[in-house]
Amino acid sequence: MIQAERRFEILKHLHTEGAVYIDQLSSLFDVSPMTIRRDLASLEEEGRLIRSHGGAVLPETLTQEIPYQTKLSSYTAEKQEIARKAVERIPEHSRVLLDSGTTNLEIAKLLSKRDDLLIVTNDAKISMELLNSECQVISTGGELQRGVGAFIGAHVQEFLKQIKVDIVFIGANAVHPTEGISTPTLEKSYIKKQMLKNASVKWVVADYSKFNKRSFAHVCDLEEINGIITDGQIDSNTVEELQKVTNVY
Amino acid sequence: MIQAERRFEILKHLHTEGAVYIDQLSSLFDVSPMTIRRDLASLEEEGRLIRSHGGAVLPETLTQEIPYQTKLSSYTAEKQEIARKAVERIPEHSRVLLDSGTTNLEIAKLLSKRDDLLIVTNDAKISMELLNSECQVISTGGELQRGVGAFIGAHVQEFLKQIKVDIVFIGANAVHPTEGISTPTLEKSYIKKQMLKNASVKWVVADYSKFNKRSFAHVCDLEEINGIITDGQIDSNTVEELQKVTNVY
DNA sequence: ACTAAAACAAACAAATTCAAACATTTCTTT
DNA sequence: AAAGAAATGTTTGAATTTGTTTGTTTTAGT
């Protein structure tokens, strides 16, 4: 066994075991510990492992996926509750469209093991969240809204026109019993409208702080959607009001 | 047995065993070790193996779809050096296209304050890196390559056809003086080709470990690009060889 | 905080491998 | 058949790898 071969084996070992030990490698390859040390030093220089007393481990960047700082959003607990309810409504082998927003990000976090799903999203953070997941992920691309992580612009429109999905989860800034769903910018309302157009089942996700509000740009009426998924803190009068025109979960 | 035949057998051996040894080959073909050395040297030139004291091993580019994870943090120092050189070559108010890859990710990290730039990329990680930056960011979108963070698929092609940029930075898995730039999958080679087509200035970024190698799918010849940006560890003979056909920085 | 055991790395030594230069053989071409 | 080119072998000093020794540093237990 030659040097390059041994070093390659060390890396292989490291990747399967997560860590390697000098005395273990030394007896495995029947070479002196000093030789292994030199191997590890060289591999560390290449950035392929991190040395530590007695052995080496994988560099952090390899083991953990970067939890891309998902800026602490408000009402996280509520959004997680909504997300749990939402994933129950995703049948196997669905094609799912996830609108941008933190509630949908929570949904994405629960989907990483669902290898039966195809997920389309216009949210960069959701893409990253699913980078190491089992599902197939498609991003719309487009102009990145700074800070937010949503893709916007005409390109998103064009992209969405080209696809059909089974389920869409739309985020909402404002939900009103008679005025329906609205959002602060025209731009986003166009995108959400297009999303609703090409989905068979349409859900709106919104925590209790979004209800009985109206925003600038109208997205859709409540009759057009299959239902609203929200959290337990929503006021019961509001639920009653809403249930006249749509389902509330 | 003639030279070409023997060299072919050496490669066959290498592919089945993963490694070959000079004394083993020497007695197998009944030639002197020096002859085997010359064979290995020649095959290494062609990028078909990596020599090591006493023998040779397969280049990693061929052994596997490198679990990108290992590539992730390899040669980070070199990539940072390359990134520093690269950003010097970005004039104000440029429209920049960043190919997927860790070297370009390092470039992106250096661009966050450049509010004069428009950056287009097919790498989800680069998008995220620039999420809180000053520059305008556009993502191609497309099918997310799991683990890697690159967007691939026909959509990326279509998107790239629609845009023109001032500068492109292409990542390379393999750079060879006569064979040019190549990459492990056809898919990626198409994308890189399209990127080169619509850029005025074309740079290839590659750390020293990528040189004198050939991979599966050809991307472009060295004459077609404005230059290669690499790190200081590159061997001076290689530089000399490359400078016959392109610029090396 | 102190101490003993283990791990480490610098320096040197031995063995092996390498490659340049030259010699020899084999193959091609005329 | 002779000359030239290409491939291979041989010699030899240099370079690389590995192991060993030795003193230092780190770790872990009391």
Coordinates of C-alpha atoms (C1' of nucleotides) in Angstrom, one line a residue:
Chain A
M1 CA 0.0 0.0 0.0
I2 CA 1.4 3.3 -1.0
Q3 CA 1.0 6.8 0.5
A4 CA -1.8 8.1 -1.7
E5 CA -3.8 4.9 -1.3
R6 CA -3.4 5.0 2.5
R7 CA -4.5 8.6 2.7
F8 CA -7.5 7.9 0.6
E9 CA -8.4 5.0 2.8
I10 CA -8.1 7.3 5.8
L11 CA -10.5 9.7 4.3
K12 CA -12.9 6.9 3.5
H13 CA -12.7 5.7 7.1
L14 CA -13.2 9.2 8.4
H15 CA -16.4 9.6 6.3
T16 CA -17.9 6.4 7.4
E17 CA -16.9 6.6 11.0
G18 CA -16.9 10.3 11.5
A19 CA -13.6 10.1 13.4
V20 CA -10.3 8.3 13.1
Y21 CA -7.7 7.4 15.7
I22 CA -4.0 7.3 15.2
D23 CA -3.3 4.0 17.0
Q24 CA -6.2 2.4 15.2
L25 CA -5.0 3.6 11.8
S26 CA -1.4 2.7 12.7
S27 CA -2.2 -0.9 13.3
L28 CA -4.7 -1.1 10.5
F29 CA -2.1 -0.1 7.9
D30 CA 0.8 -1.5 9.8
V31 CA 2.8 1.7 9.8
S32 CA 4.2 3.8 12.6
P33 CA 2.1 6.4 14.4
M34 CA 4.4 9.0 13.1
T35 CA 3.5 8.1 9.5
I36 CA -0.2 8.5 10.3
R37 CA 0.5 11.8 12.0
R38 CA 2.2 13.0 8.8
D39 CA -0.7 11.8 6.8
L40 CA -3.2 13.6 9.0
A41 CA -1.1 16.7 9.0
S42 CA -1.0 16.7 5.2
L43 CA -4.8 16.0 4.9
E44 CA -5.5 18.8 7.4
E45 CA -3.5 21.2 5.2
E46 CA -5.8 20.3 2.4
G47 CA -8.7 21.1 4.6
R48 CA -10.1 17.6 4.4
L49 CA -10.0 16.9 8.2
I50 CA -9.4 18.5 11.5
R51 CA -6.7 17.0 13.7
S52 CA -7.2 16.4 17.3
H53 CA -5.2 14.7 20.0
G54 CA -5.1 11.0 19.1
G55 CA -6.8 11.3 15.7
A56 CA -8.9 13.5 13.5
V57 CA -12.5 14.4 12.8
L58 CA -14.5 15.8 9.8
P59 CA -14.4 19.5 9.4
E60 CA -17.6 21.1 10.8
T61 CA -18.6 22.4 7.5
L62 CA -18.9 18.8 6.3
T63 CA -20.9 17.3 9.2
Q64 CA -23.4 19.9 10.1
E65 CA -25.5 21.6 7.6
I66 CA -25.4 25.3 8.0
P67 CA -28.5 26.3 9.8
Y68 CA -28.8 29.4 7.7
Q69 CA -29.6 31.9 10.3
T70 CA -33.3 32.0 9.9
K71 CA -33.9 35.3 11.5
L72 CA -35.9 34.7 14.6
S73 CA -39.4 35.4 13.4
S74 CA -42.2 36.4 15.6
Y75 CA -44.9 33.9 16.6
T76 CA -42.5 31.0 16.0
A77 CA -44.5 28.6 18.2
E78 CA -47.7 29.4 16.4
K79 CA -46.0 28.9 13.0
Q80 CA -44.7 25.6 14.1
E81 CA -48.2 24.5 15.2
I82 CA -49.5 25.6 11.8
A83 CA -46.7 23.7 10.1
R84 CA -47.6 20.5 11.9
K85 CA -51.2 20.8 10.8
A86 CA -50.2 21.6 7.2
V87 CA -47.9 18.6 6.7
E88 CA -50.8 16.3 7.7
R89 CA -52.6 17.6 4.6
I90 CA -49.8 16.6 2.2
P91 CA -50.6 13.2 0.6
E92 CA -47.8 11.0 -0.6
H93 CA -46.1 11.8 -3.9
S94 CA -47.6 15.3 -4.0
R95 CA -46.1 18.1 -5.9
V96 CA -46.1 21.0 -3.4
L97 CA -45.7 24.7 -4.0
L98 CA -44.4 26.6 -1.0
D99 CA -44.8 30.4 -1.1
S100 CA -42.2 32.5 0.6
G101 CA -42.5 33.2 4.2
T102 CA -41.5 32.0 7.6
T103 CA -44.6 29.8 8.2
N104 CA -43.8 27.9 5.0
L105 CA -40.2 27.7 6.2
E106 CA -41.5 25.8 9.2
I107 CA -43.4 23.5 7.0
A108 CA -40.2 22.9 5.0
K109 CA -38.4 21.9 8.1
L110 CA -40.8 19.1 8.7
L111 CA -40.5 17.7 5.2
S112 CA -36.9 16.9 5.0
K113 CA -37.5 13.1 5.3
R114 CA -40.3 13.0 2.8
D115 CA -38.5 11.5 -0.2
D116 CA -41.8 11.2 -2.0
L117 CA -42.3 14.9 -2.5
L118 CA -41.5 17.4 -5.1
I119 CA -41.3 20.8 -3.7
V120 CA -41.3 24.1 -5.6
T121 CA -40.6 27.3 -3.9
N122 CA -39.8 31.0 -4.5
D123 CA -38.0 31.3 -1.2
A124 CA -34.2 31.0 -1.0
K125 CA -34.3 30.1 2.7
I126 CA -36.7 27.2 2.0
S127 CA -34.4 25.9 -0.7
M128 CA -31.5 26.0 1.7
E129 CA -33.5 24.3 4.4
L130 CA -34.2 21.5 2.0
L131 CA -30.7 21.3 0.6
N132 CA -29.8 18.2 2.5
S133 CA -33.3 16.8 2.5
E134 CA -34.7 13.7 0.8
C135 CA -37.2 15.6 -1.3
Q136 CA -36.7 16.9 -4.8
V137 CA -36.5 20.6 -4.7
I138 CA -37.1 23.2 -7.4
S139 CA -36.5 26.9 -7.0
T140 CA -38.2 29.4 -9.2
G141 CA -35.2 31.7 -9.1
G142 CA -35.5 35.4 -9.8
E143 CA -34.5 38.6 -8.2
L144 CA -33.6 38.0 -4.6
Q145 CA -35.4 40.3 -2.2
R146 CA -32.6 41.4 0.1
G147 CA -32.9 40.4 3.7
V148 CA -36.2 38.5 3.1
G149 CA -35.0 35.7 0.9
A150 CA -38.0 35.7 -1.4
F151 CA -37.6 35.6 -5.1
I152 CA -39.6 38.3 -6.9
G153 CA -39.9 39.8 -10.4
A154 CA -41.4 38.9 -13.7
H155 CA -39.3 35.8 -13.9
V156 CA -41.1 34.2 -11.0
Q157 CA -44.4 34.8 -12.8
E158 CA -43.1 33.3 -16.0
F159 CA -41.7 30.3 -14.1
L160 CA -44.9 29.7 -12.2
K161 CA -47.0 29.8 -15.4
Q162 CA -45.1 26.8 -16.6
I163 CA -45.9 24.4 -13.8
K164 CA -48.9 22.7 -12.3
V165 CA -48.8 21.4 -8.7
D166 CA -51.1 19.4 -6.5
I167 CA -51.0 21.6 -3.4
V168 CA -50.0 25.2 -2.7
F169 CA -49.4 26.8 0.6
I170 CA -49.8 30.6 0.4
G171 CA -48.6 32.9 3.1
A172 CA -50.8 35.8 4.0
N173 CA -50.1 39.2 5.6
A174 CA -53.8 39.9 6.1
V175 CA -56.9 37.7 6.2
H176 CA -60.3 39.4 6.3
P177 CA -63.7 37.6 6.4
T178 CA -65.2 39.7 3.6
E179 CA -62.2 41.2 1.9
G180 CA -60.2 38.0 1.6
I181 CA -56.5 37.7 1.4
S182 CA -54.2 40.7 0.8
T183 CA -50.5 41.5 0.9
P184 CA -48.5 44.7 1.1
T185 CA -47.1 44.8 -2.5
L186 CA -48.7 44.4 -5.9
E187 CA -45.7 42.4 -7.0
K188 CA -46.3 39.7 -4.4
S189 CA -50.0 39.7 -5.0
Y190 CA -49.4 38.8 -8.7
I191 CA -47.1 36.0 -7.7
K192 CA -49.6 34.6 -5.2
K193 CA -52.4 34.8 -7.7
Q194 CA -50.3 32.9 -10.2
M195 CA -49.6 30.3 -7.6
L196 CA -53.2 29.8 -6.8
K197 CA -54.1 29.5 -10.5
N198 CA -51.9 26.4 -11.1
A199 CA -52.6 24.4 -8.0
S200 CA -55.3 21.9 -7.4
V201 CA -55.6 22.3 -3.7
K202 CA -55.1 25.7 -2.2
W203 CA -54.3 26.4 1.4
V204 CA -53.6 29.7 3.1
V205 CA -51.4 29.6 6.2
A206 CA -51.6 32.5 8.7
D207 CA -51.0 32.8 12.4
Y208 CA -53.7 34.5 14.5
S209 CA -52.0 38.0 14.3
K210 CA -53.0 38.2 10.6
F211 CA -56.7 38.0 10.9
N212 CA -59.3 40.7 10.5
K213 CA -56.7 42.8 8.7
R214 CA -56.6 44.2 5.2
S215 CA -53.5 45.1 3.3
F216 CA -52.8 46.9 0.1
A217 CA -53.0 44.4 -2.7
H218 CA -55.8 41.9 -3.0
V219 CA -54.8 38.3 -3.6
C220 CA -58.0 36.3 -3.6
D221 CA -61.3 35.8 -1.9
L222 CA -61.8 33.2 0.7
E223 CA -64.2 31.3 -1.4
E224 CA -61.5 30.5 -3.9
I225 CA -59.4 28.5 -1.5
N226 CA -59.8 25.1 0.2
G227 CA -59.2 26.5 3.6
I228 CA -57.1 28.4 6.1
I229 CA -54.6 26.7 8.4
T230 CA -54.0 28.7 11.6
D231 CA -53.1 28.2 15.2
G232 CA -55.1 27.7 18.4
Q233 CA -54.9 31.3 19.5
I234 CA -57.3 32.5 17.0
D235 CA -60.4 34.1 18.4
S236 CA -63.5 31.9 18.1
N237 CA -65.7 34.6 16.8
T238 CA -63.3 35.1 13.9
V239 CA -63.3 31.4 13.2
E240 CA -67.1 31.4 13.1
E241 CA -67.1 34.4 10.7
L242 CA -64.6 32.8 8.4
Q243 CA -66.3 29.4 8.4
K244 CA -69.2 31.0 6.5
V245 CA -67.1 31.2 3.4
T246 CA -64.2 28.7 3.8
N247 CA -62.7 26.0 6.0
V248 CA -60.6 26.8 9.0
Y249 CA -58.2 24.3 10.6
Chain B
M1 CA 3.6 -6.2 -25.8
I2 CA 4.0 -2.7 -27.0
Q3 CA 3.9 0.5 -25.1
A4 CA 0.3 1.6 -25.8
E5 CA -1.0 -1.9 -24.9
R6 CA 0.9 -1.9 -21.7
R7 CA -0.3 1.5 -20.7
F8 CA -3.9 0.5 -21.4
E9 CA -3.4 -2.6 -19.2
I10 CA -2.0 -0.4 -16.5
L11 CA -5.2 1.7 -16.5
K12 CA -7.3 -1.4 -16.5
H13 CA -5.5 -2.7 -13.5
L14 CA -5.8 0.7 -11.8
H15 CA -9.5 0.8 -12.3
T16 CA -10.1 -2.7 -10.9
E17 CA -7.7 -2.4 -8.0
G18 CA -7.8 1.3 -7.2
A19 CA -4.1 1.4 -7.0
V20 CA -1.0 0.0 -8.9
Y21 CA 2.5 -0.5 -7.7
I22 CA 5.7 -0.1 -9.7
D23 CA 7.4 -3.3 -8.7
Q24 CA 4.2 -5.3 -9.3
L25 CA 3.7 -3.8 -12.8
S26 CA 7.4 -4.2 -13.5
S27 CA 7.4 -7.9 -12.9
L28 CA 3.9 -8.4 -14.4
F29 CA 5.0 -6.9 -17.8
D30 CA 8.6 -8.0 -17.3
V31 CA 10.0 -4.5 -17.9
S32 CA 12.3 -2.4 -15.8
P33 CA 10.8 -0.2 -13.1
M34 CA 12.1 2.8 -15.1
T35 CA 9.8 2.0 -18.0
I36 CA 6.8 1.7 -15.6
R37 CA 7.8 5.1 -14.2
R38 CA 7.8 6.6 -17.6
D39 CA 4.4 5.0 -18.3
L40 CA 3.0 6.4 -15.1
A41 CA 4.5 9.9 -15.7
S42 CA 2.9 9.9 -19.2
L43 CA -0.5 8.8 -17.9
E44 CA -0.3 11.4 -15.1
E45 CA 0.3 14.0 -17.8
E46 CA -2.9 12.9 -19.4
G47 CA -4.7 13.2 -16.1
R48 CA -5.6 9.6 -16.0
L49 CA -3.9 8.8 -12.7
I50 CA -2.1 10.3 -9.8
R51 CA 1.4 9.2 -9.1
S52 CA 2.6 8.5 -5.6
H53 CA 5.8 7.0 -4.3
G54 CA 5.9 3.4 -5.4
G55 CA 2.9 3.5 -7.7
A56 CA -0.2 5.4 -8.6
V57 CA -3.9 5.8 -7.6
L58 CA -7.1 6.9 -9.4
P59 CA -7.7 10.6 -9.5
E60 CA -10.6 11.5 -7.3
T61 CA -12.4 13.1 -10.2
L62 CA -12.9 9.6 -11.6
T63 CA -13.3 7.5 -8.5
Q64 CA -16.7 8.8 -7.6
E65 CA -19.2 11.5 -7.7
I66 CA -17.3 13.1 -5.0
P67 CA -19.7 13.4 -2.1
Y68 CA -19.6 17.1 -2.5
Q69 CA -19.3 17.3 1.2
T70 CA -15.6 16.4 1.0
K71 CA -15.0 18.9 -1.6
L72 CA -16.8 21.5 0.4
S73 CA -14.1 22.7 2.5
S74 CA -11.0 21.4 0.8
Y75 CA -8.3 23.9 0.0
T76 CA -10.2 26.7 1.6
A77 CA -7.1 28.9 2.0
E78 CA -6.3 28.5 -1.7
K79 CA -9.9 29.3 -2.7
Q80 CA -9.8 32.4 -0.5
E81 CA -6.6 33.5 -2.2
I82 CA -8.2 33.0 -5.6
A83 CA -11.3 34.9 -4.5
R84 CA -9.2 37.9 -3.5
K85 CA -7.5 37.9 -6.9
A86 CA -10.9 37.5 -8.6
V87 CA -12.6 40.4 -7.0
E88 CA -9.8 42.7 -8.1
R89 CA -10.9 42.0 -11.6
I90 CA -14.5 43.1 -11.2
P91 CA -14.9 46.7 -12.4
E92 CA -17.5 48.9 -10.9
H93 CA -21.1 48.4 -11.9
S94 CA -20.4 45.1 -13.5
R95 CA -23.0 42.4 -14.1
V96 CA -21.3 39.3 -12.8
L97 CA -22.3 35.7 -13.4
L98 CA -21.1 33.3 -10.7
D99 CA -21.1 29.6 -11.5
S100 CA -21.8 27.2 -8.7
G101 CA -18.9 26.0 -6.5
T102 CA -17.0 26.7 -3.4
T103 CA -14.5 29.0 -5.0
N104 CA -17.2 31.2 -6.3
L105 CA -18.8 31.1 -2.9
E106 CA -15.6 32.6 -1.5
I107 CA -15.8 35.3 -4.1
A108 CA -19.4 36.0 -3.1
K109 CA -18.3 36.4 0.5
L110 CA -16.0 39.3 -0.6
L111 CA -18.7 41.1 -2.5
S112 CA -21.3 41.8 0.1
K113 CA -20.4 45.5 0.3
R114 CA -20.3 46.0 -3.4
D115 CA -23.6 47.8 -3.9
D116 CA -22.6 48.6 -7.5
L117 CA -22.9 45.0 -8.7
L118 CA -25.5 42.8 -10.2
I119 CA -24.8 39.2 -9.4
V120 CA -26.4 36.3 -11.2
T121 CA -25.8 32.8 -9.9
N122 CA -27.0 29.2 -10.2
D123 CA -25.8 28.3 -6.7
A124 CA -28.3 28.4 -3.8
K125 CA -25.5 28.8 -1.2
I126 CA -24.2 31.9 -3.1
S127 CA -27.7 33.4 -3.1
M128 CA -27.9 32.8 0.7
E129 CA -24.5 34.3 1.2
L130 CA -25.6 37.5 -0.5
L131 CA -29.0 37.6 1.1
N132 CA -28.0 40.4 3.4
S133 CA -25.5 42.0 1.1
E134 CA -25.7 45.3 -0.7
C135 CA -25.6 43.9 -4.2
Q136 CA -28.5 43.0 -6.4
V137 CA -28.8 39.2 -6.6
I138 CA -30.6 37.1 -9.2
S139 CA -30.9 33.4 -9.0
T140 CA -31.4 31.2 -12.0
G141 CA -33.6 28.8 -10.0
G142 CA -34.0 25.3 -11.2
E143 CA -33.8 21.8 -9.8
L144 CA -31.7 21.8 -6.6
Q145 CA -28.9 19.4 -6.6
R146 CA -29.1 17.8 -3.2
G147 CA -26.2 18.4 -0.9
V148 CA -24.4 20.5 -3.4
G149 CA -26.6 23.6 -3.7
A150 CA -26.3 24.0 -7.4
F151 CA -29.3 24.5 -9.6
I152 CA -29.3 22.3 -12.6
G153 CA -31.7 21.2 -15.3
A154 CA -33.0 22.6 -18.6
H155 CA -34.5 25.6 -16.8
V156 CA -31.0 26.8 -15.9
Q157 CA -30.1 26.6 -19.6
E158 CA -33.2 28.6 -20.6
F159 CA -32.6 31.2 -18.0
L160 CA -29.0 31.7 -19.0
K161 CA -29.9 32.1 -22.6
Q162 CA -32.0 35.2 -21.7
I163 CA -29.2 37.2 -20.1
K164 CA -26.0 38.8 -21.0
V165 CA -23.3 39.7 -18.4
D166 CA -20.1 41.5 -18.3
I167 CA -18.0 38.9 -16.4
V168 CA -18.4 35.3 -15.7
F169 CA -16.4 33.2 -13.2
I170 CA -16.6 29.5 -14.1
G171 CA -15.5 26.8 -11.7
A172 CA -13.6 23.9 -13.0
N173 CA -13.0 20.4 -11.8
A174 CA -10.2 19.7 -14.2
V175 CA -7.9 22.0 -16.2
H176 CA -5.6 20.6 -18.7
P177 CA -3.1 22.5 -20.9
T178 CA -4.1 20.8 -24.1
E179 CA -7.5 19.4 -23.3
G180 CA -8.9 22.5 -21.7
I181 CA -11.6 22.7 -19.1
S182 CA -13.7 19.7 -18.2
T183 CA -16.3 18.6 -15.5
P184 CA -17.7 15.3 -14.3
T185 CA -21.2 15.6 -15.8
L186 CA -22.6 16.5 -19.2
E187 CA -25.3 18.4 -17.5
K188 CA -22.9 20.8 -15.9
S189 CA -20.8 21.2 -19.0
Y190 CA -23.9 22.4 -20.9
I191 CA -24.5 25.0 -18.2
K192 CA -21.0 26.2 -18.2
K193 CA -20.9 26.4 -21.9
Q194 CA -24.0 28.6 -21.9
M195 CA -22.5 30.8 -19.3
L196 CA -19.4 31.4 -21.3
K197 CA -21.5 32.2 -24.4
N198 CA -23.2 35.1 -22.8
A199 CA -20.4 36.8 -21.0
S200 CA -18.0 39.4 -22.4
V201 CA -15.1 38.5 -20.1
K202 CA -14.6 34.9 -19.1
W203 CA -12.5 33.7 -16.1
V204 CA -11.9 30.2 -14.9
V205 CA -11.2 29.8 -11.2
A206 CA -9.4 26.7 -10.1
D207 CA -7.1 25.8 -7.2
Y208 CA -3.9 24.0 -7.8
S209 CA -5.3 20.6 -7.2
K210 CA -7.4 20.9 -10.4
F211 CA -4.6 21.2 -12.9
N212 CA -3.3 18.6 -15.3
K213 CA -6.5 16.7 -14.9
R214 CA -9.2 15.7 -17.3
S215 CA -12.7 14.9 -16.4
F216 CA -15.6 13.5 -18.3
A217 CA -17.3 16.3 -20.1
H218 CA -15.5 19.0 -22.1
V219 CA -16.4 22.6 -21.3
C220 CA -14.1 24.8 -23.4
D221 CA -10.6 25.1 -24.7
L222 CA -8.2 27.4 -22.9
E223 CA -8.0 29.7 -25.9
E224 CA -11.7 30.7 -25.4
I225 CA -11.3 32.2 -22.0
N226 CA -9.6 35.4 -20.8
G227 CA -7.6 33.6 -18.2
I228 CA -7.3 31.3 -15.3
I229 CA -7.2 32.6 -11.7
T230 CA -5.5 30.2 -9.4
D231 CA -3.4 30.1 -6.2
G232 CA 0.3 30.4 -5.5
Q233 CA 0.8 26.7 -5.0
I234 CA 0.5 25.9 -8.6
D235 CA 3.6 24.3 -10.1
S236 CA 5.6 26.7 -12.3
N237 CA 6.0 24.2 -15.1
T238 CA 2.2 24.0 -15.3
V239 CA 2.0 27.8 -15.4
E240 CA 4.5 27.9 -18.2
E241 CA 2.6 25.3 -20.1
L242 CA -0.7 27.1 -19.6
Q243 CA 0.6 30.5 -20.6
K244 CA 1.2 29.2 -24.1
V245 CA -2.5 29.3 -24.6
T246 CA -4.1 31.6 -22.0
N247 CA -3.4 34.0 -19.1
V248 CA -2.7 32.7 -15.7
Y249 CA -3.1 34.9 -12.6
Chain C
dA1 C1' -3.0 22.8 40.8
dC2 C1' 0.0 19.0 40.4
dT3 C1' 1.5 14.8 38.3
dA4 C1' 1.8 10.7 35.4
dA5 C1' 0.6 8.9 31.1
dA6 C1' -0.1 9.5 26.6
dA7 C1' 0.5 12.0 22.4
dC8 C1' 3.2 15.0 19.8
dA9 C1' 6.9 16.8 16.7
dA10 C1' 11.7 17.9 15.6
dA11 C1' 15.8 15.8 14.1
dC12 C1' 18.2 12.2 12.5
dA13 C1' 19.0 7.7 10.0
dA14 C1' 17.9 4.0 7.0
dA15 C1' 15.6 2.2 3.2
dT16 C1' 13.4 2.8 -0.7
dT17 C1' 12.1 5.3 -4.8
dC18 C1' 13.0 8.6 -8.2
dA19 C1' 14.8 10.7 -12.4
dA20 C1' 18.6 12.5 -15.2
dA21 C1' 22.0 11.0 -18.3
dC22 C1' 23.8 7.8 -21.0
dA23 C1' 23.9 3.1 -23.1
dT24 C1' 21.5 -0.4 -25.5
dT25 C1' 18.0 -2.5 -28.0
dT26 C1' 14.2 -2.5 -31.2
dC27 C1' 11.6 -0.7 -34.7
dT28 C1' 11.1 2.3 -39.1
dT29 C1' 12.3 4.3 -43.0
dT30 C1' 14.9 4.8 -47.0
Chain D
dA1 C1' 21.5 -3.0 -45.1
dA2 C1' 22.3 1.5 -43.0
dA3 C1' 20.6 5.4 -40.6
dG4 C1' 17.6 7.4 -37.6
dA5 C1' 14.0 7.4 -34.3
dA6 C1' 11.7 5.4 -30.5
dA7 C1' 11.6 2.6 -26.6
dT8 C1' 13.8 0.4 -23.0
dG9 C1' 17.6 -0.7 -19.7
dT10 C1' 21.4 0.8 -16.5
dT11 C1' 24.0 3.6 -13.5
dT12 C1' 24.2 7.0 -10.1
dG13 C1' 23.3 10.7 -7.1
dA14 C1' 19.2 13.1 -5.3
dA15 C1' 14.7 13.1 -3.2
dT16 C1' 11.0 10.9 -0.7
dT17 C1' 9.2 8.1 2.6
dT18 C1' 9.2 5.9 6.9
dG19 C1' 10.9 4.6 11.4
dT20 C1' 13.4 5.8 15.7
dT21 C1' 15.0 8.6 19.2
dT22 C1' 14.4 12.3 22.2
dG23 C1' 12.5 16.1 24.5
dT24 C1' 8.2 18.8 24.7
dT25 C1' 3.3 19.4 25.0
dT26 C1' -1.3 18.0 26.0
dT27 C1' -4.6 15.4 28.5
dA28 C1' -6.8 13.4 32.3
dG29 C1' -7.0 11.9 37.0
dT30 C1' -6.2 12.8 41.8

